[in-house]
mmCIF file of C-alpha atoms and ligand atoms in Angstrom:
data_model
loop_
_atom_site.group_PDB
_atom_site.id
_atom_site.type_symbol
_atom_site.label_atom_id
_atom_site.label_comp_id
_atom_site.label_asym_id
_atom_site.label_seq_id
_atom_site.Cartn_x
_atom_site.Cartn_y
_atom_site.Cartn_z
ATOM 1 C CA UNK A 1 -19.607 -9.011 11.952
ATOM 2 C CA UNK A 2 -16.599 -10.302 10.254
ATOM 3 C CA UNK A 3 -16.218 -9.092 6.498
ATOM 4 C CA UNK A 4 -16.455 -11.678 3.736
ATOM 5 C CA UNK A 5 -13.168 -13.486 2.758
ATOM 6 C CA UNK A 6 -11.449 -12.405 -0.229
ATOM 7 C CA UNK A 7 -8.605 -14.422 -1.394
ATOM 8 C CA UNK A 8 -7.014 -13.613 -4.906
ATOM 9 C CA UNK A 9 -4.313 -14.703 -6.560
ATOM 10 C CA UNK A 10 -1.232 -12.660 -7.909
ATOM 11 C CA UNK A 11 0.138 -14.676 -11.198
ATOM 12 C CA UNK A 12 2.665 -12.131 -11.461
ATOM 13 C CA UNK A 13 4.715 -12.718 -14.337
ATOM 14 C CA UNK A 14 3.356 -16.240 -15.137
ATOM 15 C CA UNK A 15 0.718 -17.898 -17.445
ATOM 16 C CA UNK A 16 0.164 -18.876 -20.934
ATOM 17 C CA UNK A 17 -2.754 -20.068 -22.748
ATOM 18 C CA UNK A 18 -1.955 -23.483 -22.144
ATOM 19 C CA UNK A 19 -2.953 -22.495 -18.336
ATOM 20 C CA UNK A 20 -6.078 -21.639 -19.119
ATOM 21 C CA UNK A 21 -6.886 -25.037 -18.109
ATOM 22 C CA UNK A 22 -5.693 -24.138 -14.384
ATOM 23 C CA UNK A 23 -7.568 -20.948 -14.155
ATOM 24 C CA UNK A 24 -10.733 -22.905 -15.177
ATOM 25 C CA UNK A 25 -10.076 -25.354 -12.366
ATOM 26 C CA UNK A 26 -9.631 -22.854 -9.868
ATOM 27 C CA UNK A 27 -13.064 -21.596 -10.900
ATOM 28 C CA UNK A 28 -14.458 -24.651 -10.924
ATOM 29 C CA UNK A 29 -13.843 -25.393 -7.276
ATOM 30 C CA UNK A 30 -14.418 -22.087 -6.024
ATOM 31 C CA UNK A 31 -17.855 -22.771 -6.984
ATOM 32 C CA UNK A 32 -18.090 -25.007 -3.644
ATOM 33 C CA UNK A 33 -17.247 -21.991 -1.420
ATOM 34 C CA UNK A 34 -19.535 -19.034 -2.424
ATOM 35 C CA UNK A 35 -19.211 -17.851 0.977
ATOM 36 C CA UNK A 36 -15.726 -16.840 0.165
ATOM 37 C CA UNK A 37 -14.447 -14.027 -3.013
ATOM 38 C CA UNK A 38 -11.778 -15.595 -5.255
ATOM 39 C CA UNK A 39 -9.742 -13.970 -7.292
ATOM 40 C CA UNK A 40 -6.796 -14.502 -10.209
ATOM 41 C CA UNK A 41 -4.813 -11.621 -10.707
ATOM 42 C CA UNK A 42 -2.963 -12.659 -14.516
ATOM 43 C CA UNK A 43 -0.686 -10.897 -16.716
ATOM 44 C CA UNK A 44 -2.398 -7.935 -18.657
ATOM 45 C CA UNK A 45 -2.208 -10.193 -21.522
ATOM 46 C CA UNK A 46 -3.915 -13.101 -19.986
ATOM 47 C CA UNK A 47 -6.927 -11.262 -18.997
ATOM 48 C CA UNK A 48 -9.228 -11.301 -21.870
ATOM 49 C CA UNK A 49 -8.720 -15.114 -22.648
ATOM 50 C CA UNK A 50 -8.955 -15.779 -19.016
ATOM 51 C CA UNK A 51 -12.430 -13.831 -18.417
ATOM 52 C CA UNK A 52 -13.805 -15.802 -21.707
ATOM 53 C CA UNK A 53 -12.837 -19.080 -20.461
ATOM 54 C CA UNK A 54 -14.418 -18.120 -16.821
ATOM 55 C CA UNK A 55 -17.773 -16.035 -16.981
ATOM 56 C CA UNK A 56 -18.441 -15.130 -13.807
ATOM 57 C CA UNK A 57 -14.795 -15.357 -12.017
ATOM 58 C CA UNK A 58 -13.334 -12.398 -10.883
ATOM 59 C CA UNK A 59 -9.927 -11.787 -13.146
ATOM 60 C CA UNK A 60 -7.644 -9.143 -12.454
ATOM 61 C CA UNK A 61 -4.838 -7.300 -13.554
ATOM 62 C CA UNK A 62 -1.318 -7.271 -11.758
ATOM 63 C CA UNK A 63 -1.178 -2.789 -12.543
ATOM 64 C CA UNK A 64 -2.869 0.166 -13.967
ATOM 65 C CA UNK A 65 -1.664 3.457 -15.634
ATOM 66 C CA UNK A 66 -3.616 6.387 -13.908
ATOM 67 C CA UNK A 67 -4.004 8.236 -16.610
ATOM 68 C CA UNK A 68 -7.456 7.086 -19.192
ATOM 69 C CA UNK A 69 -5.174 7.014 -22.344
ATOM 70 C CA UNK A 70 -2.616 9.203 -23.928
ATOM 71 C CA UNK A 71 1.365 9.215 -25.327
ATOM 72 C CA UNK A 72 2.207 6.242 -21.988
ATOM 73 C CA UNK A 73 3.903 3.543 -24.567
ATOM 74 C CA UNK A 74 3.911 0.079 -23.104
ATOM 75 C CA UNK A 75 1.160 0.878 -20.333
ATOM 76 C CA UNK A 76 -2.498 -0.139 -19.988
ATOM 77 C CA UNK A 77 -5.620 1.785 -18.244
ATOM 78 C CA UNK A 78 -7.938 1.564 -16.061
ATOM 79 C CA UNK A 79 -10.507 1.212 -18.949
ATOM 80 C CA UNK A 80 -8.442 -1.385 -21.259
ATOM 81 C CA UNK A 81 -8.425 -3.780 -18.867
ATOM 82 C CA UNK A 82 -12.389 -3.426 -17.970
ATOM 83 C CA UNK A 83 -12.568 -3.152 -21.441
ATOM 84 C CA UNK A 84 -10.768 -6.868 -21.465
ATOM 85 C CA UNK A 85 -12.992 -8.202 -19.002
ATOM 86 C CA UNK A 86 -11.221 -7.853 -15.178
ATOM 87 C CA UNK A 87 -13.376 -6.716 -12.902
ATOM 88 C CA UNK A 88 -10.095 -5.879 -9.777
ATOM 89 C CA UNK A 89 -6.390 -4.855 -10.249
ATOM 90 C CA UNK A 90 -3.599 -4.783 -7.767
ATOM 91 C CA UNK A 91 -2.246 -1.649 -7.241
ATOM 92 C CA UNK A 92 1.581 -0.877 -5.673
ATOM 93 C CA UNK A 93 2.634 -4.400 -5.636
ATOM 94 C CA UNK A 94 6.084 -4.027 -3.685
ATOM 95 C CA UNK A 95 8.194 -5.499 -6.744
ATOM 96 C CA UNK A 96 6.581 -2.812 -8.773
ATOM 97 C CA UNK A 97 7.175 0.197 -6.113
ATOM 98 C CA UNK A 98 10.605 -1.419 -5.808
ATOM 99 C CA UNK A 99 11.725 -2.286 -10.002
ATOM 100 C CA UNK A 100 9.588 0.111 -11.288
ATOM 101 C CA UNK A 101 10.381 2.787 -8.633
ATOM 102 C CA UNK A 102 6.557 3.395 -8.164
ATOM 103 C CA UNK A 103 5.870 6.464 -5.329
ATOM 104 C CA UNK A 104 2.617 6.341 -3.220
ATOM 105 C CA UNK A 105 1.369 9.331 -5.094
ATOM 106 C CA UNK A 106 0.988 7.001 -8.528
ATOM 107 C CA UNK A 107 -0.006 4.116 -6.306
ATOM 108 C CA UNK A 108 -2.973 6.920 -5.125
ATOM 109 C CA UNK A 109 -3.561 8.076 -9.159
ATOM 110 C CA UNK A 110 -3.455 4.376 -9.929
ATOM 111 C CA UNK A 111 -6.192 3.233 -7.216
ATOM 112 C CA UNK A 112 -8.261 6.418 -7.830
ATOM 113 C CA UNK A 113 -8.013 5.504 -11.621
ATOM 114 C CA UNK A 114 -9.327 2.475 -11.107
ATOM 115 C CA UNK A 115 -11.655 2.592 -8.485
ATOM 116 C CA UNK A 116 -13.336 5.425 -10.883
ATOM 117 C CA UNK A 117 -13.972 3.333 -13.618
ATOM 118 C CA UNK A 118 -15.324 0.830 -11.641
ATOM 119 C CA UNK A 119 -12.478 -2.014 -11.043
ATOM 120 C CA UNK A 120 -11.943 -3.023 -7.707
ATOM 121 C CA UNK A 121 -8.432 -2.313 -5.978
ATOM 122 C CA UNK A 122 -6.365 -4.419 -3.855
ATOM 123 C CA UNK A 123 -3.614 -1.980 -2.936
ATOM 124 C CA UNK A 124 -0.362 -3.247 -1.109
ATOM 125 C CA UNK A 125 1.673 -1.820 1.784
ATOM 126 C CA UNK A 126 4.634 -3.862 3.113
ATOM 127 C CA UNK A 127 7.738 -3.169 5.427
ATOM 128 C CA UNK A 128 11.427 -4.262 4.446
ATOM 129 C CA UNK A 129 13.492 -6.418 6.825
ATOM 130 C CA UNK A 130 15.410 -3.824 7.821
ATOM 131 C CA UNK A 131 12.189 -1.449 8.529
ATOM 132 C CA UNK A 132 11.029 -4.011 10.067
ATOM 133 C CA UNK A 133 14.328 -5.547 12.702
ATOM 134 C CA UNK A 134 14.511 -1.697 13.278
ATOM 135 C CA UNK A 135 10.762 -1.613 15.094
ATOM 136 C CA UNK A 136 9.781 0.700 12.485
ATOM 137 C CA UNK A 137 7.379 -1.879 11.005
ATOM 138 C CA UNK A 138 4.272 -0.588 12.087
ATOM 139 C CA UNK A 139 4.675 3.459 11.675
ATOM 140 C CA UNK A 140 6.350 3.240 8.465
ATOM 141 C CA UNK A 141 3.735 0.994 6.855
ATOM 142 C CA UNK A 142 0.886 2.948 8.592
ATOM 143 C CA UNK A 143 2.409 6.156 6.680
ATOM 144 C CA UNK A 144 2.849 4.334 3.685
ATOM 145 C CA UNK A 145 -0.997 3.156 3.942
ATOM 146 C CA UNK A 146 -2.000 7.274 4.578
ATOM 147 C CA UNK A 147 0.083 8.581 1.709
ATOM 148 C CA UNK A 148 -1.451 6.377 -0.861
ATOM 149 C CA UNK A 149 -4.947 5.682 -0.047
ATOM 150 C CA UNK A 150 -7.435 6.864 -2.539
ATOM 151 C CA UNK A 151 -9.366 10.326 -1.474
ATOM 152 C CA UNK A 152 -12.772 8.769 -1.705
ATOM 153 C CA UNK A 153 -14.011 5.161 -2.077
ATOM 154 C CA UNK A 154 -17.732 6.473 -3.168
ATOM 155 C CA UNK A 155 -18.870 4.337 -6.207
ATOM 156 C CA UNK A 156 -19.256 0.293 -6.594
ATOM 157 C CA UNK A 157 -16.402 -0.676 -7.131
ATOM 158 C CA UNK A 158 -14.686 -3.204 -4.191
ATOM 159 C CA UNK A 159 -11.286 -1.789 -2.011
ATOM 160 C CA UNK A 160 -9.363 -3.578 -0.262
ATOM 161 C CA UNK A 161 -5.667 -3.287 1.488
ATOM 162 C CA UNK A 162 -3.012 -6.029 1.089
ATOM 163 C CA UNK A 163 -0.546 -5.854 3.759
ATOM 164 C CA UNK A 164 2.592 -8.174 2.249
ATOM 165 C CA UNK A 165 5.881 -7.694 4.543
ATOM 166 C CA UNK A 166 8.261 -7.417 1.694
ATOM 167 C CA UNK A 167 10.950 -9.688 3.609
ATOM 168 C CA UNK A 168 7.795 -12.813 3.484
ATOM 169 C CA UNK A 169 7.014 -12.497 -0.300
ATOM 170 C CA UNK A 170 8.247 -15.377 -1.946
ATOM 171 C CA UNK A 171 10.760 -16.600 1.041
ATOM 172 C CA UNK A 172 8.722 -19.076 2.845
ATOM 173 C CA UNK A 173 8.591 -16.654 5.887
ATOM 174 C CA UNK A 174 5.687 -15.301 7.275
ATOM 175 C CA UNK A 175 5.182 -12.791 10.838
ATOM 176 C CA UNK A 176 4.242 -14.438 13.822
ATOM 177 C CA UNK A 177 0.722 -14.386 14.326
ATOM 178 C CA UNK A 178 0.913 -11.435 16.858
ATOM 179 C CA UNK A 179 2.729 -9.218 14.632
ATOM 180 C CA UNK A 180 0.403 -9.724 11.689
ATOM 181 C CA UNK A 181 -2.838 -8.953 14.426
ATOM 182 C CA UNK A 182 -0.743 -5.947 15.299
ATOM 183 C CA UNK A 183 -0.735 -4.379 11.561
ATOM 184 C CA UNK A 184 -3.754 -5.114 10.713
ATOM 185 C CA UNK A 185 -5.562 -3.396 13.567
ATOM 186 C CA UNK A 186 -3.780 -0.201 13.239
ATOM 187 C CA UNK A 187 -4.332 -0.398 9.536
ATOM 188 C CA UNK A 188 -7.993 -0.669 10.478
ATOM 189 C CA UNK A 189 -7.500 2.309 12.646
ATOM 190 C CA UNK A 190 -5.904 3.778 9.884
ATOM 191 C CA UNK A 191 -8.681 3.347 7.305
ATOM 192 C CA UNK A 192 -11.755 4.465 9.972
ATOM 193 C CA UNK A 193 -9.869 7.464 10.527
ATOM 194 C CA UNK A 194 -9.712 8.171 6.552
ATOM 195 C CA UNK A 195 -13.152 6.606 5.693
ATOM 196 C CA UNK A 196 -14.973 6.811 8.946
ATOM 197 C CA UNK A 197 -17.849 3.841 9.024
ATOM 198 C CA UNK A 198 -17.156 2.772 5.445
ATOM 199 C CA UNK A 199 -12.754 2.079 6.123
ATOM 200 C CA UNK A 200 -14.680 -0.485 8.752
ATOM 201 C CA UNK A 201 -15.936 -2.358 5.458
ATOM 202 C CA UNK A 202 -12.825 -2.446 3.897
ATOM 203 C CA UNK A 203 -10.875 -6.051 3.527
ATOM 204 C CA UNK A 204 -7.411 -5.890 4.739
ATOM 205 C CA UNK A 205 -5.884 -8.966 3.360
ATOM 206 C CA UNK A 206 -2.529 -10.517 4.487
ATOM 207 C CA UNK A 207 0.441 -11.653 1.616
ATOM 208 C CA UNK A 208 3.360 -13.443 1.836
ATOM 209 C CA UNK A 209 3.907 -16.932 1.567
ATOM 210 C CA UNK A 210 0.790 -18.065 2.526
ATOM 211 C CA UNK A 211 -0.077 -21.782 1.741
ATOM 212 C CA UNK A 212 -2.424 -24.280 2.469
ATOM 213 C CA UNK A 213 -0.106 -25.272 5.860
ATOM 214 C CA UNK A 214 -0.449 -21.682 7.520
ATOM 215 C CA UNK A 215 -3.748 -20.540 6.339
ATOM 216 C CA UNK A 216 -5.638 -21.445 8.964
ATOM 217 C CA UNK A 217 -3.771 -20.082 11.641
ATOM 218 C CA UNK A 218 -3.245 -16.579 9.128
ATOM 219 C CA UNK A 219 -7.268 -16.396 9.038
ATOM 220 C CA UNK A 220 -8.386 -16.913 12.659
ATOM 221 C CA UNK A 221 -6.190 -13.256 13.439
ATOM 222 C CA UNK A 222 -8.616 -10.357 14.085
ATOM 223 C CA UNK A 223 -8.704 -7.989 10.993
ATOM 224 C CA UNK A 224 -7.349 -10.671 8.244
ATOM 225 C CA UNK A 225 -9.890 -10.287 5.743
ATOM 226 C CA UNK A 226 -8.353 -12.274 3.942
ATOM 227 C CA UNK A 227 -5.161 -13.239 1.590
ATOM 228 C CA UNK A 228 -3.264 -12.296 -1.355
ATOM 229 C CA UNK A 229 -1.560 -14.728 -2.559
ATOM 230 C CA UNK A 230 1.779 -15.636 -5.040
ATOM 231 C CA UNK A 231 3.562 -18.548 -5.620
ATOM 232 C CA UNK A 232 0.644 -20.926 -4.151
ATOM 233 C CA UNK A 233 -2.171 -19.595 -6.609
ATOM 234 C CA UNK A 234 -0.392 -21.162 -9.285
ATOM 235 C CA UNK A 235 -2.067 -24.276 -9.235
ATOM 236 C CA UNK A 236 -5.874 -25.447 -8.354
ATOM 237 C CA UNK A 237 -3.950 -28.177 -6.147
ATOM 238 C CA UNK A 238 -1.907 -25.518 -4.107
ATOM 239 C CA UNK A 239 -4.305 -22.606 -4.482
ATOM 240 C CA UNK A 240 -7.804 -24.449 -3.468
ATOM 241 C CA UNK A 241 -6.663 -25.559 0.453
ATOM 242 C CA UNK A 242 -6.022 -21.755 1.175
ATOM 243 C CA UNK A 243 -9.792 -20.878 -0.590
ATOM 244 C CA UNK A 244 -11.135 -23.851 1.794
ATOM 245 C CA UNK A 245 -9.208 -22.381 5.195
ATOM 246 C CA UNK A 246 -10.846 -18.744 4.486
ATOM 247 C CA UNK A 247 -14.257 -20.931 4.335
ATOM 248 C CA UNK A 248 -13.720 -22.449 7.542
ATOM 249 C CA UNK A 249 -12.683 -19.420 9.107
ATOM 250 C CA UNK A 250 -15.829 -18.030 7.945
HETATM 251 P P1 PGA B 1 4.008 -15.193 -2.341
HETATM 252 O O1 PGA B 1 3.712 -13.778 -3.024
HETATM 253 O O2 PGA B 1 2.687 -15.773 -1.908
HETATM 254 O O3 PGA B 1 4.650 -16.007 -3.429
HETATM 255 O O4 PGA B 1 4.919 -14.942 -1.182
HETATM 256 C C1 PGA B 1 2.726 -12.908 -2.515
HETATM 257 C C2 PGA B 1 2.671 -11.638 -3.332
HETATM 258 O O5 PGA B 1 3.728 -11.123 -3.728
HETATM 259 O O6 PGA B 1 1.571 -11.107 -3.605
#
């Protein structure tokens, strides 16, 4: 049976409080497709105003520290940003394993952080163009996947996988359909082998410049659970025809 849709959005370093208004729109019209999870993933600082304005709407964060609290200045926890009112986070991001030189052993600390606290995870794994014009696509991001998947997913709390080909994030391009079935099945593989039955419950979502023109054809490939989305969560106008294409594809 195919998993639930999740599509969330990734604000990334956008948002003030005069877009609350936005936020509350998206909400509002998500209400018309509860057989699909939405998300808004907003800047740390965003999060508490955002959950306030939206009972009930899954908020997220963008990043996690691993560690509960301590001497980390400038960084937020697991906890905080419950604490604020998101109930997900990302988790290794590509611009943050790229700027901020994150490894996949913090992206593991980070997920296992979170997922112990009870915030749901969206964790991202991505090729580079050259990875990927080498035919290396598949192995590399399959190791990638292995070294920083969480050790358990026991507990409540939601996991899912965000495969974003770091050459289609923000550029307008986006794999061929076959290549994007090809990743996500031996990510799937991937996840059964670590979690057995339950890695068969886990949403593997696709990112990179998906809109309202390609999600269709992104959701009707086997093992796309799913989308995590950038530039086109922005706004309610942009944001609500790739929400309606993950109800469609049911
Ligand atoms: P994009 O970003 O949709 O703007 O390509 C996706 C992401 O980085 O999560």
């Amino acid at each position: 049976m195919a998993l639930k849709k999740l599509v969330a959005g990734n604000w990334k370093m956008h948002g003030l409080s005069s877009d609350i208004g936005e936020i509350q729109a998206i909400a509002e019209a998500s209400r018309q497709y509860p057989q699909v999870d939405v998300a808004l993933c907003v800047p740390t600082i965003l999060i508490e105003r955002a959950a306030r304005a939206v009972p009930g709407f899954a908020i997220g964060g963008q990043d996690v520290h691993h560690a509960e609290k301590g001497a980390h200045t400038g960084c937020v926890s697991a906890h905080m940003m419950r604490d604020a009112g998101a109930v997900l986070t990302i988790v290794g991001h590509s611009e943050r394993r790229e700027a901020q030189r994150e490894s996949n052993d913090q992206v593991k600390a980070k997920a296992e952080a979170a997922l112990s606290c009870g915030l749901g995870v969206i964790l991202c794994v991505g090729e580079t163009l050259e990875v990927r014009e080498a035919g290396d696509a598949v192995a590399s991001v399959e190791a990638q996947l292995d070294a920083s998947l969480p050790r358990t997913l026991a507990g409540e709390a939601d996991f899912a996988i965000a495969y974003e080909p770091i050459w289609a994030i923000g550029s307008g391009k986006v794999p061929t359909a076959a290549e994007i079935g090809e990743m996500h099945a031996a990510l799937r593989r991937r996840l059964i082998a670590a979690y057995d039955d339950s890695g068969g419950d886990v949403r593997i979502l696709y990112g990179g410049s998906v809109k309202g023109s390609n999600a269709a054809e992104i959701f009707a490939v086997a093992n796309v659970d799913g989308a995590l989305v950038g530039g086109a969560s922005l706004k309610a106008a942009d944001f609500m025809p790739i929400v309606a294409a993950a109800a469609a594809a049911g």
